[in-house]
Short mmCIF file of C-alpha atoms in Angstrom, two decimals:
data_model
loop_
_atom_site.label_atom_id
_atom_site.label_comp_id
_atom_site.label_asym_id
_atom_site.label_seq_id
_atom_site.Cartn_x
_atom_site.Cartn_y
_atom_site.Cartn_z
CA UNK P 1 -4.69 -12.03 -50.22
CA UNK P 2 -0.90 -11.79 -49.74
CA UNK P 3 -0.28 -15.40 -51.33
CA UNK P 4 -3.21 -15.24 -54.02
CA UNK P 5 -1.88 -11.75 -54.98
CA UNK P 6 2.28 -12.41 -55.00
CA UNK P 7 0.68 -15.92 -57.54
CA UNK P 8 -0.99 -13.57 -59.40
CA UNK P 9 1.50 -10.89 -59.23
CA UNK P 10 3.89 -13.89 -60.49
CA UNK P 11 4.69 -14.97 -63.45
CA UNK P 12 7.94 -17.48 -64.97
CA UNK P 13 10.09 -15.11 -66.09
CA UNK P 14 11.81 -15.77 -69.76
CA UNK P 15 14.92 -13.02 -69.22
CA UNK P 16 16.91 -12.65 -66.94
CA UNK P 17 18.78 -9.15 -66.06
CA UNK P 18 22.94 -10.91 -65.52
CA UNK P 19 23.83 -6.68 -63.60
CA UNK P 20 20.83 -7.11 -60.46
CA UNK P 21 22.36 -10.33 -57.86
CA UNK P 22 18.95 -11.24 -54.99
CA UNK P 23 20.31 -9.88 -51.93
CA UNK P 24 21.70 -13.25 -49.11
CA UNK P 25 18.59 -12.79 -47.17
CA UNK P 26 16.31 -12.81 -50.06
CA UNK P 27 17.93 -16.85 -50.71
CA UNK P 28 17.81 -18.17 -47.37
CA UNK P 29 13.89 -16.89 -46.94
CA UNK P 30 13.07 -18.53 -50.58
CA UNK P 31 15.38 -21.91 -48.91
CA UNK P 32 13.28 -21.41 -45.84
CA UNK P 33 10.39 -21.82 -47.70
CA UNK P 34 11.52 -24.99 -49.29
CA UNK P 35 12.20 -26.28 -45.27
CA UNK P 36 9.27 -26.16 -44.03
CA UNK P 37 7.46 -27.41 -47.07
CA UNK P 38 5.57 -31.00 -45.49
CA UNK P 39 6.80 -34.12 -47.07
CA UNK P 40 5.30 -37.52 -46.75
CA UNK P 41 5.34 -38.80 -43.26
CA UNK P 42 7.97 -35.82 -42.61
CA UNK P 43 10.84 -37.04 -44.14
CA UNK P 44 11.79 -34.72 -46.01
CA UNK P 45 14.03 -36.88 -48.74
CA UNK P 46 15.50 -34.05 -50.39
CA UNK P 47 17.99 -31.17 -49.91
CA UNK P 48 18.89 -27.78 -52.43
CA UNK P 49 21.10 -26.63 -53.76
CA UNK P 50 22.03 -23.26 -54.60
CA UNK P 51 24.26 -21.79 -56.93
CA UNK P 52 25.72 -18.74 -57.30
CA UNK P 53 29.41 -19.62 -58.79
CA UNK P 54 29.11 -18.18 -63.01
CA UNK P 55 31.50 -20.83 -63.80
CA UNK P 56 29.67 -24.31 -62.26
CA UNK P 57 26.11 -22.20 -63.71
CA UNK P 58 28.22 -21.97 -67.34
CA UNK P 59 29.48 -25.81 -66.90
CA UNK P 60 25.51 -26.42 -65.64
CA UNK P 61 24.20 -24.15 -69.71
CA UNK P 62 25.19 -27.49 -71.12
CA UNK P 63 22.32 -29.23 -69.87
CA UNK P 64 19.51 -26.36 -70.10
CA UNK P 65 16.93 -26.03 -72.86
CA UNK P 66 17.33 -21.88 -71.81
CA UNK P 67 21.57 -21.26 -71.46
CA UNK P 68 20.67 -17.77 -71.02
CA UNK P 69 18.04 -18.18 -67.54
CA UNK P 70 20.87 -20.69 -66.92
CA UNK P 71 23.76 -18.45 -67.43
CA UNK P 72 22.06 -14.49 -66.55
CA UNK P 73 20.26 -15.19 -63.57
CA UNK P 74 21.39 -14.72 -60.04
CA UNK P 75 20.78 -18.12 -57.91
CA UNK P 76 19.85 -21.55 -58.72
CA UNK P 77 18.13 -23.94 -56.89
CA UNK P 78 18.08 -26.78 -57.25
CA UNK P 79 15.46 -29.87 -55.86
CA UNK P 80 17.57 -32.75 -55.61
CA UNK P 81 15.44 -36.17 -54.46
CA UNK P 82 17.04 -39.34 -51.70
CA UNK P 83 18.08 -41.51 -55.02
CA UNK P 84 16.47 -44.06 -52.48
CA UNK P 85 14.31 -44.76 -49.38
CA UNK P 86 17.05 -46.86 -46.81
CA UNK P 87 16.41 -47.82 -43.56
CA UNK P 88 19.17 -45.85 -42.98
CA UNK P 89 18.12 -42.47 -43.51
CA UNK P 90 14.66 -42.97 -42.40
CA UNK P 91 16.22 -43.81 -39.00
CA UNK P 92 18.50 -40.05 -39.12
CA UNK P 93 15.48 -38.40 -39.47
CA UNK P 94 13.11 -39.97 -36.83
CA UNK P 95 16.38 -40.00 -34.39
CA UNK P 96 16.52 -36.26 -34.35
CA UNK P 97 13.23 -35.58 -34.35
CA UNK P 98 12.44 -37.64 -31.22
CA UNK P 99 15.72 -35.86 -29.34
CA UNK P 100 14.25 -32.61 -31.22
CA UNK P 101 11.44 -33.15 -28.93
CA UNK P 102 12.65 -35.10 -26.14
CA UNK P 103 11.25 -38.10 -26.90
CA UNK P 104 12.71 -41.30 -26.46
CA UNK P 105 14.40 -42.32 -29.93
CA UNK P 106 11.69 -45.16 -31.39
CA UNK P 107 9.01 -44.02 -29.74
CA UNK P 108 7.67 -43.87 -33.77
CA UNK P 109 9.31 -47.23 -34.20
CA UNK P 110 6.19 -49.20 -35.64
CA UNK P 111 5.33 -46.44 -37.30
CA UNK P 112 8.41 -45.95 -39.20
CA UNK P 113 8.85 -50.04 -39.21
CA UNK P 114 5.67 -49.41 -41.22
CA UNK P 115 7.51 -46.95 -44.29
CA UNK P 116 10.54 -49.91 -44.23
CA UNK P 117 8.62 -52.57 -45.47
CA UNK P 118 6.37 -50.08 -47.91
CA UNK P 119 9.68 -48.12 -49.46
CA UNK P 120 12.58 -50.69 -49.18
CA UNK P 121 10.18 -53.54 -50.84
CA UNK P 122 9.49 -50.59 -53.65
CA UNK P 123 12.89 -50.68 -56.65
CA UNK P 124 14.75 -47.33 -56.38
CA UNK P 125 12.57 -45.70 -59.53
CA UNK P 126 9.60 -46.65 -57.26
CA UNK P 127 10.57 -44.77 -54.13
CA UNK P 128 12.19 -41.82 -56.41
CA UNK P 129 9.13 -41.11 -57.92
CA UNK P 130 7.59 -41.31 -54.71
CA UNK P 131 10.59 -38.63 -53.31
CA UNK P 132 10.34 -36.11 -56.56
CA UNK P 133 6.83 -35.13 -55.71
CA UNK P 134 7.25 -34.16 -51.98
CA UNK P 135 10.34 -31.71 -54.02
CA UNK P 136 7.50 -30.08 -55.50
CA UNK P 137 5.38 -28.88 -52.27
CA UNK P 138 8.59 -26.94 -51.88
CA UNK P 139 9.13 -25.81 -55.01
CA UNK P 140 5.14 -24.43 -54.97
CA UNK P 141 6.16 -22.63 -51.93
CA UNK P 142 9.40 -21.25 -52.80
CA UNK P 143 8.07 -19.84 -55.49
CA UNK P 144 5.13 -18.20 -53.51
CA UNK P 145 7.43 -17.10 -51.41
CA UNK P 146 9.67 -15.59 -54.56
CA UNK P 147 6.49 -13.61 -55.30
CA UNK P 148 6.43 -12.30 -52.07
CA UNK P 149 9.50 -10.55 -52.00
CA UNK P 150 9.26 -9.39 -54.97
CA UNK P 151 12.34 -11.85 -57.42
CA UNK P 152 11.13 -13.42 -60.12
CA UNK P 153 11.75 -16.95 -60.62
CA UNK P 154 11.05 -20.13 -63.01
CA UNK P 155 10.28 -22.87 -62.31
CA UNK P 156 12.12 -25.45 -64.24
CA UNK P 157 12.06 -29.43 -66.13
CA UNK P 158 12.51 -28.91 -68.39
CA UNK P 159 16.89 -30.03 -68.33
CA UNK P 160 19.42 -32.59 -68.58
CA UNK P 161 19.09 -34.19 -65.58
CA UNK P 162 21.73 -36.73 -66.43
CA UNK P 163 24.31 -33.65 -67.05
CA UNK P 164 22.74 -31.93 -63.75
CA UNK P 165 23.68 -34.44 -62.07
CA UNK P 166 27.11 -34.97 -63.11
CA UNK P 167 28.91 -32.18 -63.28
CA UNK P 168 27.36 -31.16 -59.26
CA UNK P 169 28.38 -34.75 -58.69
CA UNK P 170 25.42 -35.88 -56.85
CA UNK P 171 25.82 -38.92 -56.35
CA UNK P 172 28.36 -39.06 -54.32
CA UNK P 173 25.31 -37.22 -51.42
CA UNK P 174 23.07 -39.59 -52.85
CA UNK P 175 20.74 -37.28 -54.74
CA UNK P 176 19.31 -36.87 -57.96
CA UNK P 177 17.83 -33.56 -60.07
CA UNK P 178 14.26 -33.07 -59.48
CA UNK P 179 13.61 -29.55 -60.60
CA UNK P 180 15.48 -26.29 -60.76
CA UNK P 181 14.21 -22.50 -60.22
CA UNK P 182 16.36 -19.58 -61.37
CA UNK P 183 15.61 -16.60 -59.08
CA UNK P 184 16.95 -12.83 -59.97
CA UNK P 185 15.21 -10.33 -61.82
CA UNK P 186 14.09 -10.06 -64.68
CA UNK P 187 16.02 -8.36 -67.83
CA UNK P 188 12.22 -6.85 -68.75
CA UNK P 189 12.74 -6.06 -72.76
CA UNK P 190 13.69 -9.51 -73.55
CA UNK P 191 11.19 -11.22 -71.04
CA UNK P 192 8.31 -11.99 -73.82
CA UNK P 193 5.75 -13.59 -71.79
CA UNK P 194 6.30 -10.45 -68.78
CA UNK P 195 2.81 -8.11 -71.47
CA UNK P 196 1.31 -10.86 -71.58
CA UNK P 197 -2.08 -11.66 -69.84
CA UNK P 198 -1.96 -14.24 -67.03
CA UNK P 199 -4.00 -17.63 -67.99
CA UNK P 200 -5.69 -19.98 -65.27
CA UNK P 201 -8.36 -21.64 -66.81
CA UNK P 202 -11.67 -20.59 -65.22
CA UNK P 203 -12.45 -21.51 -61.52
CA UNK P 204 -16.14 -23.22 -63.06
CA UNK P 205 -13.81 -25.49 -65.05
CA UNK P 206 -11.07 -25.84 -62.37
CA UNK P 207 -13.14 -26.78 -59.28
CA UNK P 208 -15.76 -29.65 -58.86
CA UNK P 209 -18.09 -28.50 -55.98
CA UNK P 210 -19.81 -31.48 -53.86
CA UNK P 211 -21.96 -29.67 -51.14
CA UNK W 1 7.86 -12.64 -44.36
CA UNK W 2 4.54 -13.32 -43.99
CA UNK W 3 4.69 -16.68 -45.79
CA UNK W 4 7.24 -18.29 -43.46
CA UNK W 5 4.91 -17.47 -40.77
CA UNK W 6 2.62 -18.99 -41.66
CA UNK W 7 4.92 -21.76 -42.27
CA UNK W 8 5.74 -22.19 -38.95
CA UNK W 9 2.55 -22.06 -37.98
CA UNK W 10 0.92 -25.22 -39.94
CA UNK W 11 1.03 -28.61 -38.85
CA UNK W 12 -0.18 -32.05 -40.53
CA UNK W 13 -3.65 -31.95 -38.08
CA UNK W 14 -4.84 -35.70 -37.10
CA UNK W 15 -8.12 -34.50 -35.75
CA UNK W 16 -11.20 -32.07 -36.28
CA UNK W 17 -13.73 -30.18 -34.70
CA UNK W 18 -16.67 -31.63 -37.32
CA UNK W 19 -18.90 -28.61 -35.65
CA UNK W 20 -16.35 -26.30 -37.06
CA UNK W 21 -16.75 -25.32 -40.48
CA UNK W 22 -15.07 -23.09 -43.52
CA UNK W 23 -16.67 -20.10 -44.36
CA UNK W 24 -16.94 -20.56 -48.64
CA UNK W 25 -14.73 -16.85 -48.46
CA UNK W 26 -11.72 -19.12 -47.25
CA UNK W 27 -12.59 -22.56 -49.62
CA UNK W 28 -12.66 -20.57 -52.72
CA UNK W 29 -9.01 -18.42 -51.19
CA UNK W 30 -7.25 -22.19 -50.67
CA UNK W 31 -9.10 -23.24 -54.31
CA UNK W 32 -7.81 -20.28 -56.17
CA UNK W 33 -4.01 -20.09 -54.32
CA UNK W 34 -3.96 -24.07 -56.13
CA UNK W 35 -5.26 -22.61 -59.48
CA UNK W 36 -2.34 -19.79 -59.35
CA UNK W 37 0.09 -22.46 -59.27
CA UNK W 38 2.56 -22.40 -62.33
CA UNK W 39 2.50 -26.29 -63.98
CA UNK W 40 4.58 -27.74 -67.05
CA UNK W 41 4.18 -25.51 -70.21
CA UNK W 42 0.74 -23.89 -68.46
CA UNK W 43 -1.04 -26.56 -69.29
CA UNK W 44 -2.71 -26.57 -65.78
CA UNK W 45 -3.07 -30.86 -66.24
CA UNK W 46 -5.66 -31.64 -62.99
CA UNK W 47 -9.09 -30.35 -61.55
CA UNK W 48 -9.30 -30.14 -57.77
CA UNK W 49 -12.29 -31.85 -56.01
CA UNK W 50 -13.86 -29.98 -53.30
CA UNK W 51 -16.18 -32.58 -51.12
CA UNK W 52 -18.61 -30.69 -48.19
CA UNK W 53 -21.50 -33.03 -49.02
CA UNK W 54 -21.47 -35.87 -45.06
CA UNK W 55 -23.02 -38.14 -47.14
CA UNK W 56 -20.45 -38.96 -49.55
CA UNK W 57 -17.45 -38.27 -46.87
CA UNK W 58 -19.17 -41.37 -45.61
CA UNK W 59 -18.54 -43.16 -48.57
CA UNK W 60 -14.92 -42.08 -49.09
CA UNK W 61 -13.43 -43.21 -45.60
CA UNK W 62 -13.42 -46.88 -46.95
CA UNK W 63 -10.74 -45.34 -48.78
CA UNK W 64 -9.14 -43.65 -45.91
CA UNK W 65 -6.48 -44.32 -43.89
CA UNK W 66 -7.37 -41.98 -41.45
CA UNK W 67 -11.22 -42.34 -41.43
CA UNK W 68 -11.95 -39.53 -38.42
CA UNK W 69 -9.98 -36.84 -40.44
CA UNK W 70 -11.83 -37.89 -43.40
CA UNK W 71 -15.62 -37.76 -41.11
CA UNK W 72 -15.12 -35.09 -39.36
CA UNK W 73 -13.12 -31.91 -41.03
CA UNK W 74 -14.89 -29.44 -42.82
CA UNK W 75 -14.17 -29.97 -46.31
CA UNK W 76 -11.92 -32.72 -48.61
CA UNK W 77 -10.62 -30.84 -51.74
CA UNK W 78 -8.92 -33.72 -53.94
CA UNK W 79 -6.20 -33.08 -56.74
CA UNK W 80 -6.92 -35.11 -59.92
CA UNK W 81 -4.54 -35.54 -62.37
CA UNK W 82 -5.83 -36.05 -66.26
CA UNK W 83 -5.76 -39.69 -67.30
CA UNK W 84 -3.05 -38.78 -69.95
CA UNK W 85 -1.43 -35.65 -72.68
CA UNK W 86 -3.86 -35.37 -75.62
CA UNK W 87 -3.90 -33.81 -78.30
CA UNK W 88 -7.12 -31.93 -78.01
CA UNK W 89 -6.19 -31.36 -73.38
CA UNK W 90 -3.58 -29.60 -75.40
CA UNK W 91 -5.57 -27.64 -77.79
CA UNK W 92 -8.05 -26.33 -75.46
CA UNK W 93 -5.56 -24.88 -73.05
CA UNK W 94 -3.82 -23.20 -75.95
CA UNK W 95 -6.96 -22.39 -78.19
CA UNK W 96 -7.63 -20.76 -74.35
CA UNK W 97 -4.62 -19.12 -73.55
CA UNK W 98 -4.14 -17.59 -77.26
CA UNK W 99 -7.89 -16.61 -76.93
CA UNK W 100 -7.20 -14.52 -73.75
CA UNK W 101 -4.80 -13.02 -74.81
CA UNK W 102 -5.80 -11.69 -77.99
CA UNK W 103 -3.09 -13.70 -80.32
CA UNK W 104 -4.23 -16.16 -83.07
CA UNK W 105 -5.00 -19.42 -82.50
CA UNK W 106 -1.67 -21.85 -83.33
CA UNK W 107 -0.04 -18.51 -82.08
CA UNK W 108 2.34 -21.10 -79.71
CA UNK W 109 1.84 -24.25 -82.55
CA UNK W 110 6.01 -25.20 -82.55
CA UNK W 111 5.74 -25.71 -78.93
CA UNK W 112 2.41 -27.43 -79.01
CA UNK W 113 2.77 -29.63 -82.05
CA UNK W 114 6.70 -30.44 -79.11
CA UNK W 115 4.57 -31.00 -76.47
CA UNK W 116 2.04 -33.63 -78.12
CA UNK W 117 5.54 -35.21 -80.13
CA UNK W 118 6.71 -35.49 -76.45
CA UNK W 119 4.14 -36.86 -74.05
CA UNK W 120 2.08 -38.51 -77.21
CA UNK W 121 4.57 -40.79 -77.77
CA UNK W 122 4.61 -42.00 -74.01
CA UNK W 123 2.72 -44.19 -72.40
CA UNK W 124 -0.46 -43.58 -70.06
CA UNK W 125 1.64 -44.15 -66.58
CA UNK W 126 4.56 -41.96 -67.46
CA UNK W 127 2.48 -38.47 -69.34
CA UNK W 128 0.37 -39.51 -65.13
CA UNK W 129 3.82 -39.80 -63.19
CA UNK W 130 4.44 -35.96 -64.65
CA UNK W 131 0.82 -34.82 -64.69
CA UNK W 132 0.75 -35.65 -61.04
CA UNK W 133 4.08 -34.00 -60.34
CA UNK W 134 2.54 -30.78 -61.24
CA UNK W 135 -0.46 -31.21 -58.66
CA UNK W 136 1.98 -31.40 -55.83
CA UNK W 137 3.07 -27.68 -56.72
CA UNK W 138 -0.45 -26.52 -56.40
CA UNK W 139 -0.97 -28.51 -53.06
CA UNK W 140 1.77 -26.48 -51.54
CA UNK W 141 0.29 -23.58 -52.21
CA UNK W 142 -3.05 -24.38 -51.64
CA UNK W 143 -1.09 -25.17 -47.79
CA UNK W 144 0.55 -21.59 -47.64
CA UNK W 145 -2.83 -20.51 -48.42
CA UNK W 146 -4.85 -22.16 -45.63
CA UNK W 147 -2.07 -21.76 -43.53
CA UNK W 148 -2.61 -17.57 -44.47
CA UNK W 149 -6.37 -17.59 -42.89
CA UNK W 150 -5.45 -19.59 -39.68
CA UNK W 151 -7.72 -22.28 -41.28
CA UNK W 152 -6.06 -26.40 -40.51
CA UNK W 153 -5.00 -28.50 -42.88
CA UNK W 154 -3.23 -31.96 -43.77
CA UNK W 155 -2.36 -32.95 -47.11
CA UNK W 156 -2.76 -36.88 -47.30
CA UNK W 157 -0.69 -40.00 -49.53
CA UNK W 158 -2.57 -42.73 -47.30
CA UNK W 159 -5.81 -43.59 -49.44
CA UNK W 160 -6.95 -46.13 -51.82
CA UNK W 161 -6.85 -43.33 -55.07
CA UNK W 162 -8.55 -46.75 -56.22
CA UNK W 163 -12.03 -46.15 -54.12
CA UNK W 164 -11.81 -42.26 -54.47
CA UNK W 165 -11.37 -42.84 -58.05
CA UNK W 166 -14.90 -44.94 -57.92
CA UNK W 167 -17.15 -43.22 -56.13
CA UNK W 168 -16.47 -39.62 -57.54
CA UNK W 169 -16.87 -41.46 -60.74
CA UNK W 170 -12.79 -39.76 -61.69
CA UNK W 171 -12.69 -41.67 -65.06
CA UNK W 172 -15.78 -39.77 -66.68
CA UNK W 173 -13.93 -36.60 -66.36
CA UNK W 174 -10.45 -37.59 -67.99
CA UNK W 175 -9.35 -38.14 -64.24
CA UNK W 176 -7.41 -39.56 -61.10
CA UNK W 177 -6.86 -38.93 -57.66
CA UNK W 178 -3.60 -38.04 -56.21
CA UNK W 179 -3.10 -36.04 -52.71
CA UNK W 180 -6.53 -35.15 -50.54
CA UNK W 181 -6.14 -32.26 -48.53
CA UNK W 182 -8.46 -32.85 -45.56
CA UNK W 183 -9.60 -28.91 -44.70
CA UNK W 184 -11.07 -27.84 -41.03
CA UNK W 185 -10.38 -26.80 -37.25
CA UNK W 186 -8.61 -29.20 -35.39
CA UNK W 187 -10.06 -30.76 -32.09
CA UNK W 188 -7.47 -29.26 -30.05
CA UNK W 189 -6.91 -31.92 -27.01
CA UNK W 190 -7.47 -34.94 -30.12
CA UNK W 191 -4.57 -33.47 -32.08
CA UNK W 192 -2.02 -35.14 -30.27
CA UNK W 193 0.20 -34.35 -31.99
CA UNK W 194 -0.26 -29.96 -31.78
CA UNK W 195 2.11 -30.27 -28.95
CA UNK W 196 5.25 -31.07 -30.44
CA UNK W 197 7.96 -29.09 -31.82
CA UNK W 198 8.04 -28.62 -35.33
CA UNK W 199 10.51 -30.39 -36.75
CA UNK W 200 12.50 -30.00 -39.83
CA UNK W 201 16.20 -31.20 -40.75
CA UNK W 202 18.91 -27.91 -40.12
CA UNK W 203 19.49 -25.75 -42.58
CA UNK W 204 22.99 -26.44 -42.52
CA UNK W 205 22.39 -30.20 -43.97
CA UNK W 206 19.34 -28.21 -46.06
CA UNK W 207 20.58 -26.38 -48.20
CA UNK W 208 24.10 -27.10 -50.12
CA UNK W 209 25.46 -23.76 -50.83
CA UNK W 210 28.19 -22.88 -54.48
CA UNK W 211 28.96 -19.78 -53.69
#
């Protein structure tokens, strides 16, 4: 029951202690959990940007709804998705996959042809809506991994994507920001939500069973 | 490093052994991980539907791209989001939260007023796009929990949502299906992907660091 215990332990921290830094080892593990997340058709259509640089964090404050957390946390992890699916991007992932598996390239050609047929016919916004969803699987697992390490974190949607994208020049990477995750150690006296009970709707309401 | 080990262990199973059932205890833990997932503003705008009933699974085959998995897995877990945000739904969650915390109702009124201002002005489709994203956090954590228990699973987007919604009459619950998760035990000889190496893009490409 380790993951459940970790999820009960975690909460969305509201204030960080700016003097405490998360170790490189722990950051690497959090990022690794995100990397191992499953994605639709195994396309892994996103990257994570890990910002430890204080000057850059100060710039990102401009786009943050909770500027203190942005400034005081140890690291900001940004989940950024491909701006759209392309034939090249799909081929690159599958070529790498077949190479790694010792299979001939094109082994999954009929499958990738179908993916291209579907995705390339869609507008970029529809592609990105699908891509953005995938990043949330990784966000969930990264939050779980942080909790396992007893590293505090905050999942964040409330920020100005265009500001973040511009400051990090994500267009040059073919990416658009989706969500953020603050990582660090709470400033306990200021973290007003910490003493409050964790509340979830009761299991009897959350689950509908068909036996 | 337990979660990382579990994520390395798991893969999206392609064939299930229909004679093997997952215990109620394990299903409860998988669902609990989903229930504990964080959601935007703590609204928990979704439910999980757990289908063990074989007759119902056979009906759902009609909407499945991988009918054998739907038929042969032990349980199908369906992540279904609110069809839209409403003032009543937001108030119900926050009333429950304040009650559970021993706070007066309305304590977070200025916050929920802002949520209503934003969400109620949006078309239902925009609400649902946001709601659907939240369910993927829970999907990720449920997959991680299944892996911890050494229960096989498959995350599934490839299905006909309208068929699933109709069969389960999700409109009566104010819900729409987002994703599925097959849970069970693999039929190893038929699970063609099992012997293949798990491939993820290298960390050096996946992560962009700003030190």
